Amino acid sequence: AGSSDTPTPSNLDIIALMLDIDGNVIHYVQLDGNVDEKANAAAVQFDTSGVYSFAICGFQNPGIYGQMDPIFVELDDNLNILFARQYGIFDQNGNSQNDWLTSIQTTSAQEYIMCGSSYSHTGSNLESILVIRADDDGKPKWMRTYNEMPPNGRDNRGMAIDELQGLPDFYVLTCIRGQDPDYDLGIMGVNKTLHRLWARMLQAGKPNFPCNTNLNGVEKTFDLKGLMNGFILTGLSTSTEAVPNTNFPGAVVCRFDDEGYIRKNPTPCCTVEYELDEDIYDEHEEITLERTLVQYEVPEWNPSFYDDTPKVRKICTPGFEAILLLGAISIIFVIIRKRRQDQQ
């Protein structure tokens, strides 16, 4: 799933593609609500009978409640719309600002868990983490935001979420904490009611520096995957640079247990606890999207410039090859004649 302004140049629309195992397009549809819609993530859900459907999350701008509202769309196996919902987040004055979803996963209970960000919660310029646990129809069972309050608070942007294997109804998420140019990588664990169990900030270091040294580097996270009783995440860090003072980001890959403590990591990192407030919401409403089949053309792609097949360098000319062949024949003839002489 993604977004495009090609079908309707006046606004941004969600596009959904279904491909076979060879990358051929089976279905390609456009979802339009006559305003801007953007898809940020998709997931596949299987019911008990083996029938599958697709779920998409993102935002609509303007939305029903505010400037930008989170949306959830479920499609059947032919990419027909089953339903679409929009969620409302509000500040203490009842106002809604910019809110969106960036990640969605299915759960062992055949529900959905989603995360994203909200500017509505604090009513300030601070960004909060948004987490929604929804049933198989997209209706929210629990919807919470998590934030650091002004004046000393910092932005917290939800990036990815997943359920831990072997621990049903236990979810972990990762976020980007802070403002440019100083970002930290945050992680948080929540239970089935989305109550925060712990929140930790990962600080990356480099050789000869303790990992809790304030290096004012940039630590960002991109994806997270729940494992058996733990999880793994990926990101980047300028604090781990091999060449000093270059600000070239290095990769961060860490494996954590179910309490957010590091189990394995190839870079010097540690976690520091930090506090987050939380609030609960339940506002949602169905929305209408128009589905249109998109005419497409998929040209053949020849990835020859990515060909990494080892090349054999030819160092012999045809004339030189003939000389080598004659020399080899001569040596064999000499060896045969010598053996015959020895036998006589």
mmCIF file with all atom_site columns, C-alpha atoms in Angstrom, residues 72 74 83-87 111-112 114 132-143 282-286:
data_model
loop_
_atom_site.group_PDB
_atom_site.id
_atom_site.type_symbol
_atom_site.label_atom_id
_atom_site.label_alt_id
_atom_site.label_comp_id
_atom_site.label_asym_id
_atom_site.label_entity_id
_atom_site.label_seq_id
_atom_site.pdbx_PDB_ins_code
_atom_site.Cartn_x
_atom_site.Cartn_y
_atom_site.Cartn_z
_atom_site.occupancy
_atom_site.B_iso_or_equiv
_atom_site.pdbx_formal_charge
_atom_site.auth_seq_id
_atom_site.auth_comp_id
_atom_site.auth_asym_id
_atom_site.auth_atom_id
_atom_site.pdbx_PDB_model_num
ATOM 1  C CA . PHE A 1 72  ? -7.884  2.384  9.100  1.00 0.00 ? 72  PHE A CA 1
ATOM 2  C CA . GLU A 1 74  ? -9.766  -3.195 5.590  1.00 0.00 ? 74  GLU A CA 1
ATOM 3  C CA . PHE A 1 83  ? -14.924 -0.866 5.927  1.00 0.00 ? 83  PHE A CA 1
ATOM 4  C CA . ALA A 1 84  ? -12.970 2.306  6.675  1.00 0.00 ? 84  ALA A CA 1
ATOM 5  C CA . ARG A 1 85  ? -12.703 4.093  10.003 1.00 0.00 ? 85  ARG A CA 1
ATOM 6  C CA . GLN A 1 86  ? -11.299 7.336  11.311 1.00 0.00 ? 86  GLN A CA 1
ATOM 7  C CA . TYR A 1 87  ? -10.144 7.913  14.892 1.00 0.00 ? 87  TYR A CA 1
ATOM 8  C CA . GLU A 1 111 ? -7.069  -8.184 16.193 1.00 0.00 ? 111 GLU A CA 1
ATOM 9  C CA . TYR A 1 112 ? -4.977  -5.209 15.091 1.00 0.00 ? 112 TYR A CA 1
ATOM 10 C CA . MET A 1 114 ? -1.316  0.163  15.480 1.00 0.00 ? 114 MET A CA 1
ATOM 11 C CA . ILE A 1 132 ? -4.635  1.835  19.013 1.00 0.00 ? 132 ILE A CA 1
ATOM 12 C CA . ARG A 1 133 ? -5.752  -1.729 19.676 1.00 0.00 ? 133 ARG A CA 1
ATOM 13 C CA . ALA A 1 134 ? -8.721  -2.547 17.423 1.00 0.00 ? 134 ALA A CA 1
ATOM 14 C CA . ASP A 1 135 ? -10.951 -5.563 16.842 1.00 0.00 ? 135 ASP A CA 1
ATOM 15 C CA . ASP A 1 136 ? -11.235 -7.328 13.494 1.00 0.00 ? 136 ASP A CA 1
ATOM 16 C CA . ASP A 1 137 ? -13.706 -4.651 12.336 1.00 0.00 ? 137 ASP A CA 1
ATOM 17 C CA . GLY A 1 138 ? -11.343 -1.814 13.174 1.00 0.00 ? 138 GLY A CA 1
ATOM 18 C CA . LYS A 1 139 ? -13.370 -0.632 16.187 1.00 0.00 ? 139 LYS A CA 1
ATOM 19 C CA . PRO A 1 140 ? -10.978 0.538  18.925 1.00 0.00 ? 140 PRO A CA 1
ATOM 20 C CA . LYS A 1 141 ? -10.870 -1.522 22.095 1.00 0.00 ? 141 LYS A CA 1
ATOM 21 C CA . TRP A 1 142 ? -8.236  0.760  23.572 1.00 0.00 ? 142 TRP A CA 1
ATOM 22 C CA . MET A 1 143 ? -6.745  3.989  22.265 1.00 0.00 ? 143 MET A CA 1
ATOM 23 C CA . ASP A 1 282 ? -12.515 6.124  22.253 1.00 0.00 ? 282 ASP A CA 1
ATOM 24 C CA . GLU A 1 283 ? -13.847 8.379  19.474 1.00 0.00 ? 283 GLU A CA 1
ATOM 25 C CA . HIS A 1 284 ? -14.165 6.788  16.022 1.00 0.00 ? 284 HIS A CA 1
ATOM 26 C CA . GLU A 1 285 ? -16.446 6.955  13.035 1.00 0.00 ? 285 GLU A CA 1
ATOM 27 C CA . GLU A 1 286 ? -16.897 5.154  9.745  1.00 0.00 ? 286 GLU A CA 1
#
